[in-house]
Amino acid sequence: FFSFIFFSAVSGSSTVCSGNVGEPCITGIDCCQGICVNNTCVGGVRAVACGTTFCMEGEECFISKIDCTSSITCQIIAQCKPMRVQLEVSPCATVECLEGFVCEPVSCIIPPCPKVKAKCVLKSDPCTKNPCGWSEKCISNVDTQTYQCIPKSVCEKLYCPDDYECTTVTPDCAGDVCPPPYPDCVRVDPCKTTFCLDGYECVPQYQYSPPRGHCIAKNVCAGVQCWKGYKCQMTVMHEHCFGSPCSPILYPECVAIEINA
């Protein structure tokens, strides 16, 4: 078989490697690519010369010392060690703030700098500093301390049919980069302008044009359990009021079930 021997000068000394991946390797000589397994270079990892050996992927060459005592020529003693990965950790990673506060890194340009690298500050609306242009509207998220700038005239170019109105929809998003709000036509909610008395709730009626808000009595018996032989019914109480006008109060009451003889 054919085998190639490569010579590489590293720090004044000669190192030898033999064979690429899939090629035979010479006994006592490292592969130029991969590692020597059963007299064959295997693996797709590029070996990096390091002194008299080769470092594989995930390793780096580390010069431990230079020996100048054993001979006239100084000898570099190198070895392969696991590659060190430098991770950048935010100073707020280990800081937990109370509700209503947010962690901010402490910046310092002119020394002496404080030992504290992060601090808890009161949450504020990021839109109060007017970060958007004059023709834009600022929409903020106080919890994430982020904001988005959208055109103020976002609804001016959208035509909505009768009984519909334009509104700005903010997409649900939990990531750092979220899609911008967009205009959409939604049905007019008549209950926004409908006032109901205590014990009543508004139900929109879209069969009318324009839609109407209708007040109906709440189901006050929902979730109420009565004793055996009793049932829950809605009772109207008027005695609580001595003036006029008086709003009725609805409350649940357990009454005996009538049994017809």
XYZ file of C-alpha atoms in Angstrom:
261
model
C 0.000 0.000 0.000
C 0.946 3.600 -0.451
C 1.406 5.763 2.585
C 2.364 9.386 2.824
C 4.519 10.822 5.581
C 4.232 14.527 6.330
C 6.762 16.600 8.216
C 5.570 19.606 10.199
C 7.787 22.073 12.035
C 6.317 23.062 15.381
C 8.238 25.485 17.587
C 11.603 24.504 16.157
C 11.082 20.726 16.360
C 9.999 18.308 13.620
C 6.810 16.259 14.017
C 5.678 13.447 11.765
C 2.186 12.249 10.866
C 1.140 9.519 8.482
C -2.101 8.818 6.680
C -5.467 10.473 6.191
C -8.888 9.032 6.990
C -9.278 5.611 5.374
C -5.541 5.156 4.813
C -3.222 2.816 6.714
C -1.221 4.258 9.566
C 2.412 3.467 10.336
C 3.167 1.895 13.675
C 4.346 4.482 16.175
C 3.318 7.450 14.013
C 0.037 9.345 14.509
C -2.488 9.898 11.722
C -2.605 13.296 10.038
C -6.413 12.994 10.032
C -8.381 10.969 12.528
C -6.892 8.461 14.909
C -5.106 5.168 14.343
C -7.407 2.207 15.031
C -6.368 -1.300 13.951
C -3.636 0.108 11.679
C -6.149 2.358 9.846
C -6.814 6.079 10.218
C -10.497 6.511 11.098
C -12.734 9.481 11.900
C -13.235 12.778 10.138
C -11.437 14.900 12.684
C -8.494 17.023 11.679
C -5.497 16.494 13.917
C -3.531 19.574 14.936
C 0.190 19.210 15.533
C 1.196 19.843 19.138
C 4.808 19.188 20.006
C 5.420 15.514 19.325
C 1.722 14.607 19.217
C -1.536 15.754 17.618
C -4.606 17.306 19.257
C -8.050 16.137 18.177
C -11.293 18.099 17.890
C -12.291 19.623 21.224
C -8.669 19.824 22.359
C -6.117 22.615 22.294
C -2.347 22.550 22.426
C -0.964 23.675 25.771
C 2.739 24.387 26.314
C 3.411 23.307 29.871
C 7.114 24.294 30.050
C 10.296 24.833 28.083
C 13.108 22.496 29.145
C 16.573 23.997 28.630
C 18.487 21.937 31.197
C 18.766 18.532 29.555
C 20.482 19.735 26.383
C 21.966 22.769 24.755
C 18.853 23.127 22.525
C 15.727 24.106 24.447
C 12.851 21.623 24.118
C 9.217 22.676 24.205
C 7.061 20.274 26.199
C 3.488 20.445 24.895
C 0.363 18.432 25.627
C -3.281 18.357 24.532
C -5.949 19.495 26.959
C -9.737 19.869 26.620
C -10.599 23.130 24.916
C -11.761 25.817 27.314
C -15.024 27.527 26.418
C -15.517 31.048 27.682
C -19.167 31.584 28.511
C -20.481 35.092 28.945
C -22.853 35.110 31.901
C -25.177 38.037 32.471
C -24.737 39.674 35.897
C -28.532 39.453 36.269
C -28.520 35.660 35.871
C -28.242 35.129 39.635
C -30.234 38.183 40.760
C -33.877 37.789 41.761
C -35.870 41.000 42.151
C -39.141 41.592 43.966
C -42.393 41.951 42.065
C -42.546 45.274 40.279
C -38.758 45.489 39.924
C -36.416 44.423 37.146
C -32.689 43.660 37.161
C -30.311 45.930 35.263
C -26.540 45.495 34.827
C -24.457 48.221 36.453
C -22.330 50.004 33.870
C -19.101 51.734 34.811
C -16.725 53.579 32.471
C -14.541 55.673 34.763
C -12.944 53.839 37.724
C -13.181 53.215 40.570
C -16.142 50.975 39.768
C -18.529 49.465 42.340
C -18.223 45.786 43.189
C -21.945 45.319 42.568
C -22.484 44.287 38.942
C -26.310 44.383 38.907
C -29.128 46.158 40.703
C -32.931 45.958 40.979
C -34.788 49.003 39.695
C -38.474 49.832 39.603
C -40.199 48.776 36.407
C -41.183 51.693 34.231
C -43.066 52.070 30.983
C -40.423 52.069 28.228
C -42.709 54.287 26.152
C -42.422 57.212 28.595
C -39.146 58.257 26.946
C -40.896 58.608 23.547
C -38.557 56.259 21.671
C -40.712 56.284 18.523
C -41.034 58.792 15.711
C -43.703 61.492 15.466
C -45.798 59.387 13.069
C -45.529 56.233 15.192
C -47.308 54.898 18.233
C -45.404 53.192 21.041
C -46.778 49.917 22.424
C -44.939 48.680 25.492
C -44.661 45.554 27.605
C -43.735 46.582 31.138
C -43.037 42.995 32.250
C -40.358 42.422 29.604
C -39.348 46.112 29.430
C -39.715 46.055 25.631
C -41.604 48.260 23.193
C -42.655 48.359 19.555
C -43.201 51.321 17.254
C -46.174 51.078 14.888
C -47.654 53.701 12.539
C -50.329 55.830 14.206
C -52.471 55.612 11.098
C -52.511 51.810 11.166
C -56.324 51.730 10.930
C -56.722 54.562 8.439
C -55.959 52.322 5.461
C -58.219 49.456 6.580
C -61.902 49.539 5.590
C -64.269 47.663 7.887
C -67.888 46.738 6.995
C -70.917 47.888 8.961
C -71.067 46.771 12.593
C -67.289 46.217 12.558
C -64.505 48.449 13.787
C -60.748 48.536 13.330
C -58.544 47.636 16.254
C -54.841 47.011 16.772
C -54.093 43.355 17.481
C -50.922 42.446 19.381
C -49.829 38.855 18.587
C -49.183 36.476 21.472
C -45.445 36.103 21.786
C -43.123 34.829 24.497
C -39.818 35.292 22.699
C -37.452 38.214 22.500
C -38.316 39.041 18.879
C -42.070 39.289 18.293
C -44.096 40.165 15.188
C -45.385 43.757 15.145
C -49.029 44.580 15.960
C -51.400 44.674 13.000
C -54.837 46.175 12.230
C -57.904 43.930 12.101
C -61.668 44.332 11.771
C -63.622 43.061 14.778
C -67.321 43.169 15.558
C -68.458 46.178 17.518
C -68.982 45.191 21.155
C -72.192 46.935 22.265
C -71.544 45.909 25.877
C -68.728 48.451 26.101
C -71.349 51.199 26.283
C -74.121 49.249 28.056
C -74.560 49.609 31.827
C -76.264 46.760 33.696
C -77.545 46.732 37.290
C -76.013 44.560 40.007
C -76.841 40.918 39.427
C -77.140 41.373 35.683
C -74.637 40.919 32.886
C -74.512 42.230 29.346
C -74.941 39.914 26.363
C -74.340 41.336 22.860
C -77.122 40.857 20.349
C -75.663 40.934 16.870
C -78.953 40.224 15.104
C -79.650 43.949 15.248
C -77.909 46.652 13.243
C -76.236 48.314 14.963
C -75.707 45.563 17.570
C -77.347 46.036 20.967
C -76.326 45.179 24.495
C -78.964 43.253 26.472
C -78.879 42.899 30.269
C -79.853 39.483 31.593
C -79.869 38.105 35.123
C -76.700 36.284 36.162
C -76.889 32.602 37.026
C -76.283 33.103 40.716
C -76.943 29.417 41.387
C -73.884 28.319 39.433
C -71.629 26.382 41.789
C -74.200 26.315 44.636
C -74.965 22.899 46.170
C -78.074 22.514 48.285
C -79.037 19.804 50.742
C -80.930 16.740 49.619
C -84.541 17.661 48.946
C -83.667 21.298 48.253
C -82.948 23.212 45.087
C -81.290 26.528 44.358
C -83.315 29.394 43.035
C -82.579 33.031 42.315
C -84.173 35.428 44.786
C -84.610 39.169 44.318
C -84.074 41.309 47.397
C -85.491 44.828 47.530
C -85.462 45.511 51.283
C -81.830 46.611 51.196
C -82.780 49.915 49.618
C -84.910 52.676 51.123
C -84.364 55.325 48.522
C -85.318 55.699 44.900
C -84.273 54.472 42.387
C -83.318 51.109 43.862
C -81.331 48.397 42.097
C -82.495 44.856 42.910
C -79.950 42.409 44.284
C -79.992 38.811 43.112
C -78.787 36.096 45.474
C -79.013 32.275 45.564
C -81.375 30.592 48.016
C -81.947 26.916 48.754
C -85.668 26.107 48.906
C -87.450 22.817 49.529
C -88.503 20.849 46.484
C -92.293 20.644 46.337
C -93.606 17.112 45.949
C -97.062 16.887 44.434
C -99.161 14.311 46.228
